[in-house]
XYZ file of C-alpha atoms in Angstrom:
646
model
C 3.742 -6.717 6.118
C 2.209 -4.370 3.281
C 5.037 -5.340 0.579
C 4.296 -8.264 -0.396
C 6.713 -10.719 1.924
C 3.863 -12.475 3.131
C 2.299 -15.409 1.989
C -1.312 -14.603 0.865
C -3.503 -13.537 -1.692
C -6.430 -13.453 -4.234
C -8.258 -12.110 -6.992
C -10.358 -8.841 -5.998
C -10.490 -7.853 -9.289
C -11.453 -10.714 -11.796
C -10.899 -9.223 -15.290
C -12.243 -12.671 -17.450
C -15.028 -13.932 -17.624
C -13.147 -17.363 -15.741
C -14.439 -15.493 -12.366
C -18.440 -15.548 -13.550
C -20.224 -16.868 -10.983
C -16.915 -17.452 -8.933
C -15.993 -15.707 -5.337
C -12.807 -13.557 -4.652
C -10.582 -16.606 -5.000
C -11.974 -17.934 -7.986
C -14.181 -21.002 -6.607
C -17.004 -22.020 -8.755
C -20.343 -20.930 -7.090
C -21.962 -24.328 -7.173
C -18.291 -25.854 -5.785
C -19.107 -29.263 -4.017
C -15.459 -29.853 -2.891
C -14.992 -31.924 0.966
C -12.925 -28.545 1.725
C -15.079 -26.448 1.413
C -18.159 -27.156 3.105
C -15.624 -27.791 5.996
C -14.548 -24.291 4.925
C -18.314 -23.329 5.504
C -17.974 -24.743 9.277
C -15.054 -22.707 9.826
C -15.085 -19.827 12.143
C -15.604 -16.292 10.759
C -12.735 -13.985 10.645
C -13.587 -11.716 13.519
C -13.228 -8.155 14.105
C -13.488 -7.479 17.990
C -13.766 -4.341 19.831
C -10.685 -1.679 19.419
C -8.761 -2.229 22.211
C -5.471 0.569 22.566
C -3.124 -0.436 25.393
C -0.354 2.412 26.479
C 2.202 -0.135 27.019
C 2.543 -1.369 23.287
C 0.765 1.382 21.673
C -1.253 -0.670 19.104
C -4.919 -1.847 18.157
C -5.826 -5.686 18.973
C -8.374 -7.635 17.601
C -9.597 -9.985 19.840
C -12.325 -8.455 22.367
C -10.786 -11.140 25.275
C -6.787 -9.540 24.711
C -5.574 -7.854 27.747
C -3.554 -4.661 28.729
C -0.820 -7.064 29.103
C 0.197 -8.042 25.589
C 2.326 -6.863 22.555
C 4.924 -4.483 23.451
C 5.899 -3.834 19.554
C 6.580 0.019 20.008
C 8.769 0.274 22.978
C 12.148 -1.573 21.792
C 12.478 1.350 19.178
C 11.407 4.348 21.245
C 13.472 6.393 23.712
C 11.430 7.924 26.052
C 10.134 10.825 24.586
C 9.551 9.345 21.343
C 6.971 6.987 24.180
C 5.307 9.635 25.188
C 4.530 11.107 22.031
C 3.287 7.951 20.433
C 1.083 7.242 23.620
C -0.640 10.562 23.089
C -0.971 9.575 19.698
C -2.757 6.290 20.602
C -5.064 7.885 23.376
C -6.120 10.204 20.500
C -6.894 7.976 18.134
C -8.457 5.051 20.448
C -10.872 7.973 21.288
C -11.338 9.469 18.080
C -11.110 8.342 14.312
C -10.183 5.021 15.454
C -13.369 4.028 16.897
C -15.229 5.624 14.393
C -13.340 3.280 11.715
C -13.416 0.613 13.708
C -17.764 0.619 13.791
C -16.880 1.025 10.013
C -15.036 -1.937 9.773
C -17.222 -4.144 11.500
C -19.860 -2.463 9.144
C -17.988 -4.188 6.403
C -17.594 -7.796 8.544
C -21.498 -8.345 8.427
C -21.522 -8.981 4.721
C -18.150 -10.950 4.047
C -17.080 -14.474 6.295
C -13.701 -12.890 5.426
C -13.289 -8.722 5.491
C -9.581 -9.200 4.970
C -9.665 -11.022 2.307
C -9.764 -8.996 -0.679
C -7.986 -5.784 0.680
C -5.200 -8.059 1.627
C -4.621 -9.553 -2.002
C -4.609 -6.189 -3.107
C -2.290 -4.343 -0.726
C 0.311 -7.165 -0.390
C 0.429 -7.927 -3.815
C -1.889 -6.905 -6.890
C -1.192 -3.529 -6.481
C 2.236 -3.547 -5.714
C 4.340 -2.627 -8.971
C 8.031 -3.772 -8.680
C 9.101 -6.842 -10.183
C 7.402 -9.224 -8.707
C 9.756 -12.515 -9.668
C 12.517 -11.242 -7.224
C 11.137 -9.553 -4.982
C 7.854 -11.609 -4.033
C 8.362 -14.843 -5.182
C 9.549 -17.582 -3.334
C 11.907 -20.338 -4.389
C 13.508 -23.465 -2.368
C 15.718 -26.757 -3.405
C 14.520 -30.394 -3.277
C 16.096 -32.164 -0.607
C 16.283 -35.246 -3.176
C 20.048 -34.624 -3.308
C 20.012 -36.109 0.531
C 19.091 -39.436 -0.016
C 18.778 -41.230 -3.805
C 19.488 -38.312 -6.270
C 22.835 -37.085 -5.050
C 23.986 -34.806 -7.693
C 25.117 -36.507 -11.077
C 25.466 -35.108 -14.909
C 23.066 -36.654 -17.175
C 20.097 -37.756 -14.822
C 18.435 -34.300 -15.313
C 15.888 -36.043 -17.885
C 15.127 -38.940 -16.584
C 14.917 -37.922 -12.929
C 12.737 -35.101 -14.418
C 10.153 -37.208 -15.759
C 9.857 -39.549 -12.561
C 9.489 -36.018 -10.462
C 6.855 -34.675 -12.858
C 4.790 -38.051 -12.331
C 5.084 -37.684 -8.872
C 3.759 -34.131 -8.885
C 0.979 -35.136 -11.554
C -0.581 -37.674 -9.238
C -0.616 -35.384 -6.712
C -2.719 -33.071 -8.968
C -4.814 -36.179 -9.311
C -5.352 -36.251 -5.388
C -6.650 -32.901 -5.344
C -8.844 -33.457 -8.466
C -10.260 -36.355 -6.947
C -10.627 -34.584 -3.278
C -8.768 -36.945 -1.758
C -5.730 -34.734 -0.063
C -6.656 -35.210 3.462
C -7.854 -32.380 5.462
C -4.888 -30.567 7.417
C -5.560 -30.384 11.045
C -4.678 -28.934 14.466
C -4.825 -31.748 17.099
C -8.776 -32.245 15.920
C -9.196 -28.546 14.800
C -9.348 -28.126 10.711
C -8.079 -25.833 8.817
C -9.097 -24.174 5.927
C -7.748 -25.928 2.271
C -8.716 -23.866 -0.457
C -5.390 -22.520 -1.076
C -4.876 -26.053 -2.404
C -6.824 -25.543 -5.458
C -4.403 -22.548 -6.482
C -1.516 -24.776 -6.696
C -2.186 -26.099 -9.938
C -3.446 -23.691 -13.218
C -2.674 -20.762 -11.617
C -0.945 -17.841 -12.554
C -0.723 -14.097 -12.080
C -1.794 -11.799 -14.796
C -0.242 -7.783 -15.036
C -2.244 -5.142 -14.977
C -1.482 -1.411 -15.368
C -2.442 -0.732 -12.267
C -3.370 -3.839 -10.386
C -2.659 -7.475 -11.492
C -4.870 -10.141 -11.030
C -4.993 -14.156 -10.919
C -6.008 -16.246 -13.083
C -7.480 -19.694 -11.911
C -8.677 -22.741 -14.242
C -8.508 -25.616 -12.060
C -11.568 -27.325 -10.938
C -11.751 -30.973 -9.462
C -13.662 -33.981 -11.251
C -17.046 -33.035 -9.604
C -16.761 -29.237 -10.664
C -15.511 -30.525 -14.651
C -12.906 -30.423 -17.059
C -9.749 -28.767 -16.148
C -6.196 -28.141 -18.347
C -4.172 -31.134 -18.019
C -0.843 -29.971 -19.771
C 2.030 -28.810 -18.884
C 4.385 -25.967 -19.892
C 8.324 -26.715 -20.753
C 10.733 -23.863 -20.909
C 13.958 -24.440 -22.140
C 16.656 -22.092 -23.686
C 13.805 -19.504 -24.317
C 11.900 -21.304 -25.812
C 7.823 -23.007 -24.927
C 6.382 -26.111 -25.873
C 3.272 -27.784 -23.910
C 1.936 -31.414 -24.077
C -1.007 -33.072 -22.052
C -0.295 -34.886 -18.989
C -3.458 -37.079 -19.917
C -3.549 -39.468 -22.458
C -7.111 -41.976 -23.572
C -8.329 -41.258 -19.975
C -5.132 -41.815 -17.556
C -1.949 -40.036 -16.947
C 1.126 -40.194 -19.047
C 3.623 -42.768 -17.138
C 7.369 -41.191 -16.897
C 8.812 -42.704 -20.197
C 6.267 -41.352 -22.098
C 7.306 -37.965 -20.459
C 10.588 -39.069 -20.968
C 10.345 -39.387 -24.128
C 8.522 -36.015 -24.459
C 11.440 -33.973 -22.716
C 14.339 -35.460 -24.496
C 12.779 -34.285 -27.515
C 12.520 -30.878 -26.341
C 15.448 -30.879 -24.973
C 17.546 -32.123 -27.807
C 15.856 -29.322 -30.215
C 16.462 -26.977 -28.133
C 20.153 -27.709 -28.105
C 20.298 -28.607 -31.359
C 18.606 -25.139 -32.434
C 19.048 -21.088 -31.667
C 17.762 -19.942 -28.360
C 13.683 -18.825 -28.402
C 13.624 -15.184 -27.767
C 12.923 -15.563 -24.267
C 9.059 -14.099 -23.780
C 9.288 -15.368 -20.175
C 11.846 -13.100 -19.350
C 9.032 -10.159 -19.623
C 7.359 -11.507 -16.413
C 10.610 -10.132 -14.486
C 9.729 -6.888 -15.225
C 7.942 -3.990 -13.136
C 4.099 -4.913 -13.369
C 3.306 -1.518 -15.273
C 5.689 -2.019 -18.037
C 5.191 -5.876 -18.594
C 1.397 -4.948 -18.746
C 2.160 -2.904 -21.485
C 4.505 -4.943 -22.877
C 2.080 -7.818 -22.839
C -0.502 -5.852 -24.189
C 1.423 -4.763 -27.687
C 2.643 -8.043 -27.508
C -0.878 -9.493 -27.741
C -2.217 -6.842 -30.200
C 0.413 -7.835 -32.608
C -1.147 -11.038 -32.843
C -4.524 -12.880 -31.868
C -2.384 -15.906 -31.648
C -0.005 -14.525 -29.134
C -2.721 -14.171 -26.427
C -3.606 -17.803 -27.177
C 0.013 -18.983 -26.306
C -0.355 -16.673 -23.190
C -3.284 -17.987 -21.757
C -1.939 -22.084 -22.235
C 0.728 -21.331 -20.193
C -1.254 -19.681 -17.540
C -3.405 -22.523 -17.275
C -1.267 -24.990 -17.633
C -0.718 -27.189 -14.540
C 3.077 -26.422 -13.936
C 5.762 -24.751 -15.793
C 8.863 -27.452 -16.094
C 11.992 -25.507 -16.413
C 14.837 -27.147 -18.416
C 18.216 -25.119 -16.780
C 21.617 -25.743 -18.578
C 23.858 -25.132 -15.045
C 24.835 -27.605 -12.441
C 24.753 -25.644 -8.980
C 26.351 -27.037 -6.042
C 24.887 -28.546 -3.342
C 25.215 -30.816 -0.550
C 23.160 -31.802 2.769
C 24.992 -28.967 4.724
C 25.257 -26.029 2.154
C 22.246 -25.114 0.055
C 23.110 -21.761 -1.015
C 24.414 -22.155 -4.791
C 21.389 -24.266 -5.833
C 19.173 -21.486 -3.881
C 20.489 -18.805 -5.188
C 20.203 -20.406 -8.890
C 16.414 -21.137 -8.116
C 15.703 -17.113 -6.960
C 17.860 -15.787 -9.188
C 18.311 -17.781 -12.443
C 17.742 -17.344 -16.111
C 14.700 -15.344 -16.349
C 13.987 -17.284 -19.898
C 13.504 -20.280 -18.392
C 10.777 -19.576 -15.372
C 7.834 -18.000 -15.585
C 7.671 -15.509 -12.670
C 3.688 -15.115 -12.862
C 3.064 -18.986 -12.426
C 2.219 -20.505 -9.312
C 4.538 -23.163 -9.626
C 7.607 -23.319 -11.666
C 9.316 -26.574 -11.143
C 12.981 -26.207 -12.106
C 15.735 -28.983 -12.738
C 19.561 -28.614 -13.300
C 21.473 -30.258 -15.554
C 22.856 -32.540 -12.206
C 19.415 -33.995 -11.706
C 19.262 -31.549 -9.024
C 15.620 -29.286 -8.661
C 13.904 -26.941 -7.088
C 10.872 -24.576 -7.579
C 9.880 -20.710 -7.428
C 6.425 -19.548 -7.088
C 4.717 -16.141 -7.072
C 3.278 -15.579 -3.582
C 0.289 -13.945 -4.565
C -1.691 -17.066 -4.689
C -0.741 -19.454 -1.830
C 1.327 -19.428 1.548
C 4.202 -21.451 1.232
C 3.226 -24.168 3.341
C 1.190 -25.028 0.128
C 4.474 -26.190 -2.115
C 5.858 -27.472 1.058
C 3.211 -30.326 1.362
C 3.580 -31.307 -1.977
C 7.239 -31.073 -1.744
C 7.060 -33.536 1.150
C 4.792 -35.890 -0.954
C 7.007 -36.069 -3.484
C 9.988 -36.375 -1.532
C 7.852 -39.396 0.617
C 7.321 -41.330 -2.868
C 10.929 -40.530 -4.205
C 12.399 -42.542 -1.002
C 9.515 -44.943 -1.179
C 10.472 -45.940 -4.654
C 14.278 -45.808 -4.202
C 14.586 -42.758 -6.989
C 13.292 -45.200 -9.659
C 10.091 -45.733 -11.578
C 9.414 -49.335 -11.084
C 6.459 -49.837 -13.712
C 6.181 -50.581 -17.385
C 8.716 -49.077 -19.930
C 6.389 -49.124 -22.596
C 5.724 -45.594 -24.834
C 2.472 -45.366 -26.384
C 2.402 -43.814 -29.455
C 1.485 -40.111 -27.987
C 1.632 -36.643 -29.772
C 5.200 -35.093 -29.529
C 5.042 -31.860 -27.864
C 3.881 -28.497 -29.327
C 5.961 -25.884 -29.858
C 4.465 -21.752 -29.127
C 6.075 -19.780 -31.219
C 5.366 -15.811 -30.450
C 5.020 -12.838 -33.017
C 7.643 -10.931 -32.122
C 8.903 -7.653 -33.351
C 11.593 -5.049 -32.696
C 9.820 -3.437 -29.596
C 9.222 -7.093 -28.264
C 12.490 -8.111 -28.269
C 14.087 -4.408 -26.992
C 11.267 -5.096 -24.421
C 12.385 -8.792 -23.668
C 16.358 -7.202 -23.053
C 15.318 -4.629 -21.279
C 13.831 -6.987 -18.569
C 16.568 -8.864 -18.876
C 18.980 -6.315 -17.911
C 16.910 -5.543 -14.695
C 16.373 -8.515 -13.730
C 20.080 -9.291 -13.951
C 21.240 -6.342 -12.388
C 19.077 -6.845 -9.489
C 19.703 -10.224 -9.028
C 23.402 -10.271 -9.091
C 22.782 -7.577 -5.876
C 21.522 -10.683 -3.957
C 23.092 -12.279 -0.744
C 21.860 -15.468 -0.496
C 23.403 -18.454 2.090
C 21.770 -21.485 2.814
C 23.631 -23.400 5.932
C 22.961 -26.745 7.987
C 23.584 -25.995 11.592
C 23.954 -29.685 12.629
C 25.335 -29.848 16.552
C 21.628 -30.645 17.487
C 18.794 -29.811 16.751
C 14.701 -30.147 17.521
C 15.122 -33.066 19.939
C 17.382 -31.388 22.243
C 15.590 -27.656 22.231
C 12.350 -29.951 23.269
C 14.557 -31.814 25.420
C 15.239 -28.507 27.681
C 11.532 -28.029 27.326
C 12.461 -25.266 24.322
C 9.801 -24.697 21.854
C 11.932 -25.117 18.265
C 10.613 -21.757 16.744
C 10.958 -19.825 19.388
C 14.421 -21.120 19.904
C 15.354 -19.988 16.438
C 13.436 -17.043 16.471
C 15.267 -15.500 19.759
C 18.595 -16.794 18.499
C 17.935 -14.538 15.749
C 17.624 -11.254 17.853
C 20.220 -12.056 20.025
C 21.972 -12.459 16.763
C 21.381 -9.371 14.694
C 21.512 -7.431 18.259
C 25.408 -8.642 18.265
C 25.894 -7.832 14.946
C 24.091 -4.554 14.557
C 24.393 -3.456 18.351
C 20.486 -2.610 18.498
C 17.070 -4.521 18.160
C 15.631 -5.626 14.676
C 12.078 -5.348 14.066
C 10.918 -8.436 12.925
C 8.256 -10.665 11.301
C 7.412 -14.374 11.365
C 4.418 -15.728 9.996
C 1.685 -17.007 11.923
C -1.076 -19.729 10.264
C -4.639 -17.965 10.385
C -6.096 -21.319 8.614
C -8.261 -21.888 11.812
C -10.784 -19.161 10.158
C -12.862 -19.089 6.682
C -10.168 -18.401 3.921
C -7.555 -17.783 6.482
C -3.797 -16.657 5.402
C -1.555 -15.319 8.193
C -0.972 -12.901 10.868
C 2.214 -10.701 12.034
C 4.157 -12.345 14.495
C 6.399 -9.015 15.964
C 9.394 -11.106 17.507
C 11.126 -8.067 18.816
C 9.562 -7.654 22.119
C 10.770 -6.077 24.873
C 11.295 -9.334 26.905
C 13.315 -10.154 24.016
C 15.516 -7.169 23.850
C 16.419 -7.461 27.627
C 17.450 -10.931 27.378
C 19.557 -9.570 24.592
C 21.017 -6.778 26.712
C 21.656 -9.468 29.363
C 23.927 -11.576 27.293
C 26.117 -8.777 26.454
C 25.993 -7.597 30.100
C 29.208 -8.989 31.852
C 28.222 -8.291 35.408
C 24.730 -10.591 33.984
C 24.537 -13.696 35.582
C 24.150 -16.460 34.141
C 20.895 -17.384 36.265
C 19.404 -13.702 35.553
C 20.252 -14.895 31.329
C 18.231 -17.855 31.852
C 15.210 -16.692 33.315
C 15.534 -13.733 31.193
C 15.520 -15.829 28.403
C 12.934 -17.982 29.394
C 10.701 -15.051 30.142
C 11.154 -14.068 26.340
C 10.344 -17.257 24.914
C 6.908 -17.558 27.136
C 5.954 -13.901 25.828
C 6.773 -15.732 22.165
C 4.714 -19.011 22.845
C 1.868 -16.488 23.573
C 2.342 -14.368 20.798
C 1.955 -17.227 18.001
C -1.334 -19.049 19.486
C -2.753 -15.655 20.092
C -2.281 -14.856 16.551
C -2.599 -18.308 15.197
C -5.930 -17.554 16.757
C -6.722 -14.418 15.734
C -5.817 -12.363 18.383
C -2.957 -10.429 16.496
C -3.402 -6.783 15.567
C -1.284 -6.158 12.409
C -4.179 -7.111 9.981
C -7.046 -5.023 12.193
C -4.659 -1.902 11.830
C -4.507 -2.598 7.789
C -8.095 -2.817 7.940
C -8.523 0.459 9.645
C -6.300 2.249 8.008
C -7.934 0.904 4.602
C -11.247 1.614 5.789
C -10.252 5.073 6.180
C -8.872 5.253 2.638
C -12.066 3.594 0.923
C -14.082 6.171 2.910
C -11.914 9.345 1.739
C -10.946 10.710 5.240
C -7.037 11.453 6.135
C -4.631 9.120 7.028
C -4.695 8.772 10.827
C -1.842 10.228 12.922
C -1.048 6.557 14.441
C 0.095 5.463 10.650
C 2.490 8.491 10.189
C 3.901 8.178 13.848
C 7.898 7.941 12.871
C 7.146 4.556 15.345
C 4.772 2.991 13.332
C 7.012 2.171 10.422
C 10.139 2.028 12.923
C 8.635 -0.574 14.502
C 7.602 -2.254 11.017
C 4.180 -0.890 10.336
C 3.762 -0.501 6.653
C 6.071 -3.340 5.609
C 8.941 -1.893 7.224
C 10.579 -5.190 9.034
C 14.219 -5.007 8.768
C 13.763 -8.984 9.513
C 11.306 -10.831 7.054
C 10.974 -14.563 8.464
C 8.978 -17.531 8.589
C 9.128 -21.355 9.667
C 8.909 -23.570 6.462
C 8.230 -26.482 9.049
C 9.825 -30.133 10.185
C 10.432 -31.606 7.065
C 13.079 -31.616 4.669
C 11.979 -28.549 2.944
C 13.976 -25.287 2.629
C 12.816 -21.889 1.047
C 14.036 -18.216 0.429
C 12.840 -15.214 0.189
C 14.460 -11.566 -0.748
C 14.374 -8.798 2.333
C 11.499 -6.627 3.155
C 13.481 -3.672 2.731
C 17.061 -2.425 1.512
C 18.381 -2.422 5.043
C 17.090 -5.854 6.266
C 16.968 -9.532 5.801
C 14.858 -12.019 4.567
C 15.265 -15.811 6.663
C 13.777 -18.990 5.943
C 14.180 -22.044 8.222
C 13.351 -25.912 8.568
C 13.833 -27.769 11.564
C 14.387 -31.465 12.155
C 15.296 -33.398 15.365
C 18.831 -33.457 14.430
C 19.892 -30.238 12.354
C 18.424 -26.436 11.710
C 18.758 -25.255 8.100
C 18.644 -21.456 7.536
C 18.192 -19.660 4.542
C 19.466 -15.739 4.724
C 19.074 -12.984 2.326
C 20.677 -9.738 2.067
C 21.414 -7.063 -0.055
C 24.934 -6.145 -1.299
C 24.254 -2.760 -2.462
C 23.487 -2.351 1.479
C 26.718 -1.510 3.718
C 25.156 -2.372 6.982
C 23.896 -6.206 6.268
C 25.498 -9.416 5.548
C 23.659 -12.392 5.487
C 26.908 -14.528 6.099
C 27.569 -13.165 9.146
C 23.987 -12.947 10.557
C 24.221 -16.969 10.017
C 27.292 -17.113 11.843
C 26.008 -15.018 15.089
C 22.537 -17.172 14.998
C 24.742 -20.762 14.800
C 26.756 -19.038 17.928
C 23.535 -18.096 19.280
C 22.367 -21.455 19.445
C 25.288 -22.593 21.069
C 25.144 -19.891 23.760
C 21.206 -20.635 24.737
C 21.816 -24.318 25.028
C 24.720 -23.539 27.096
C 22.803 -21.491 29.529
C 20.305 -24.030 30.108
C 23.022 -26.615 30.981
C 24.800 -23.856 33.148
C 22.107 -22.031 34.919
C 21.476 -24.552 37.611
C 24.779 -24.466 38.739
């Protein structure tokens, strides 16, 4: 996944002299976090022999991975399309590739991470399209479930008790205290935790890069305010006053204020809006906007650092427990004035009391907003919506406004991005639906692993609606290693596609379904803890064909086999997906490509929420009707378990 749907990245690149002394993600050299001296006991990311199998037509990287794995190639091939790929293969496995492989392993000795940097890079420094739609990631609070049901005029106050919430969570990473995330006892790497707060993304002509200030209370001082857009305009006030955090009346009272100016005033211009744009021309259009003023790069860099951006929206999306997809949409696709598409975390709430967030990718997987989504969901039901301590305001500086040079050019520029972003976004399918006749408890019930459940519902889905297989990605957790990010999950095996093939068979019985299914979902199980562990191949083949690149030889055949990108090499997955997890959290994401979808899911024991994107501009997709064949999917596969036997 070379486009940037995948949740990784960091810094190569560091342009400021934040990074002295600091690795590729920032750290400080003399770091003395708990995470990462456990990140120091944490396996190596390993580069094992190249290892070509025929059947699947693809490099592994594990040394122990057998002939027997991965058919990626083969759903998407006829048979002399096969044939010509597997001479392709034997050619390379006994050529250039094993001559970039020695190359690559070359490069492992000196880094506890090779992928690290090219990855960050690839998936998302370098890429130049705008980055806010097409990268990001956004997702609705499931607050709306239990005590903050909709409701006009709550949008303040509930905002200040959420902000508090997410401020002492910023605490409990300052202080070191978020527990280590394990695996049964295995840990897993946490320092994509420290990029959650005081982050943001910075354009580049060429390449961006990211910015990172925050540093716990044993590294030293840190920013400790936070940024509040509203109506295009910025103000910032500190989250810390004499020594402990602001309680939520104080920030309260330091939102109504900004909120009734704002409303009370003209609109801002809208600078934010620029960080929609296509990374070239916001680079230059942030740097004129900084040479026409010393002061304007001073406004820039507080809201990089600052902890969050809080995003004041004027609209009241719809939502309930079942139907997500208004609110959603509003998150990915809102006023581009009021988020800024470069920060890490942009927490969003509606005029309803209803929120959400988008984030740029670049910086964290999503499974980072999702714990401290959970958290704050946790302490919302723990304290029955409400803040329960003293209603006393201390007598605290009101917030301060940053008001931007602009000129002419800055403000064409600002409409300009605008207009793009607009256009683009109002070519977005996005539905969000509750699938609620079971859910986790009964897939684990038939001895059904959730995911994979979900995951083959999917192809049996798109293979009814589109009458052929879908390449496909899901994200697989590489945390087990030093710095780890993901792996490529290719769901579209061939086990898959003839389980597919036997539920639109007729003459298939319904025995031959079931074993046939259950024969796809065991090839699935093994897929994930093979690349979980990393055993997966898509990130070797990056590395080799980068390696080749860095070293000024030509692109290999195997990259610019018509099969490679059919079968999604390059970032070509028509099907973009990933688990959020088992908690209340949902997320979104836009497709891959033109011609594809992008699908998001939760699961709980009772209920599967799906997220689906799609774009309208595209004849062939509808993210509607995807949903529709995956909820009959589900139906079907539960069906044939009960029916099998008999």
């Amino acid at each position: 996944m070379f486009s940037g749907r995948d949740p990784r990245g960091f810094p190569s690149n560091p342009c400021s002299p934040m990074f002295s002394g600091r690795d590729p993600r920032g750290f400080p050299s003399n770091c003395r976090s708990p995470w990462l001296p456990l990140g120091s006991r944490l396996a190596r990311l390993r580069v094992a022999r190249l290892v070509i199998s025929k059947q699947n037509c693809c490099s592994r990287l594990p040394a122990v991975l057998n002939s027997s794995s991965w058919c990626t190639v083969k759903p998407f091939a006829n048979e002399e399309e096969y044939k010509k790929t597997e001479e392709i293969v034997r050619k390379f496995k006994n050529g250039i590739g094993g001559e970039l492989h020695q190359k690559l392993l070359e490069r492992a000795k000196g880094k506890r991470n090779w992928l690290e940097e090219w990855w960050l890079n690839v998936a998302y420094l370098d890429v130049r399209m705008p980055s806010q739609l097409n990268v990001n990631f956004a997702g609705p609070a499931p607050y709306i479930e239990h005590y903050w049901p909709p409701k006009e005029g709550t949008q303040l106050e509930r905002g200040s008790i959420n902000l508090w919430h997410n401020l002492n969570y910023w605490q409990l990473l300052r202080k070191e205290k978020v527990p280590v995330h394990k695996v049964g006892n295995t840990p897993l790497d946490m320092s994509q935790f420290r990029m959650l707060f005081s982050t943001c993304k910075v354009p580049g002509i060429t390449r961006d890069s990211v910015m990172s200030y925050f540093r716990t209370e044993s590294e030293g001082h840190t920013p400790s305010h936070i940024a509040v857009l509203c109506r295009g305009r910025v103000f910032v006030f500190d989250a810390i006053q004499e020594g402990c955090l602001i309680t939520p009346p104080e920030i309260l009272r330091q939102l109504t204020y900004i909120h009734q100016k704002c409303h009370s005033e003209p609109d801002g211009p809208g600078i934010a809006a620029l960080t929609s744009e296509e990374r070239t021309r916001w680079a230059k259009a942030r740097e004129y906007l900084v040479s026409l003023d010393p002061e304007n790069l001073t406004m820039l860099e507080k809201i990089q650092s600052s902890l969050l951006v809080y995003s004041i929206e004027d609209g009241s999306p719809h939502v309930t427990p079942e139907d997500y997809s208004q609110v959603t949409t509003m998150l990915l696709t809102g006023d581009p004035t009021v988020r800024w598409g470069d920060k890490s975390y942009n927490l969003i709430s509606f005029a309803n009391g209803v929120f959400g967030c988008n984030c740029d990718h670049a910086p964290y997987d999503a499974m980072i907003i999702v714990n401290i989504s959970h958290y704050i969901d946790e302490k919302i039901l723990e304290n029955e919506g409400r803040w329960k301590g003293s209603e006393n305001v201390r007598d605290i500086p009101l917030p301060e406004e940053l008001i931007f040079t602009v000129d002419e050019k800055v403000l064409d520029d600002i409409n300009q991005a605008k207009a793009q972003y607009l256009k683009q976004a109002s070519d977005l399918q996005i539905f969000v639906y509750a699938f609620t006749s079971f859910g986790k408890k009964l897939t684990k019930k038939m001895r059904l692993h959730p995911d994979t459940f979900v995951q083959l519902a999917l192809q049996l889905a798109y293979y009814r609606l589109h009458g052929c297989p879908g390449c496909c990605y899901e994200t697989a957790m590489t945390r087990y290693f030093y710095h780890g990010r993901t792996e490529t999950v290719r769901s579209c095996t061939v086990e898959a596609v003839r389980w597919c093939q036997s539920m639109q068979n007729p003459y298939a019985s319904l025995l031959e379904r079931q074993q046939k299914m259950l024969q796809a979902f065991a090839k699935h199980n093994k897929m994930m803890k093979d690349c979980s562990t990393g055993k997966g191949f898509d990130r070797h083949l990056l590395g080799l064909s980068l390696i080749a690149k860095e070293e000024g030889l030509p692109i290999p055949e195997l990259f610019t086999d018509p099969l490679f990108s059919k079968s999604g090499g390059g970032g070509n997955f028509v099907l973009s997906t990933s688990l959020i997890g088992y908690f209340r959290i949902q997320g979104v994401v836009a497709p891959m490509v033109h011609n594809g979808y992008g699908f998001f899911y939760h699961i709980r024991d009772n209920r599967f929420v799906v997220a689906c994107t799609a774009w309208k501009s595209c004849p062939e997709t509808d993210a509607e009707k995807l949903i529709e064949q995956i909820f009959h999917a589900f139906h079907d596969m539960i069906q044939l378990m009960n029916t099998a036997h008999l």
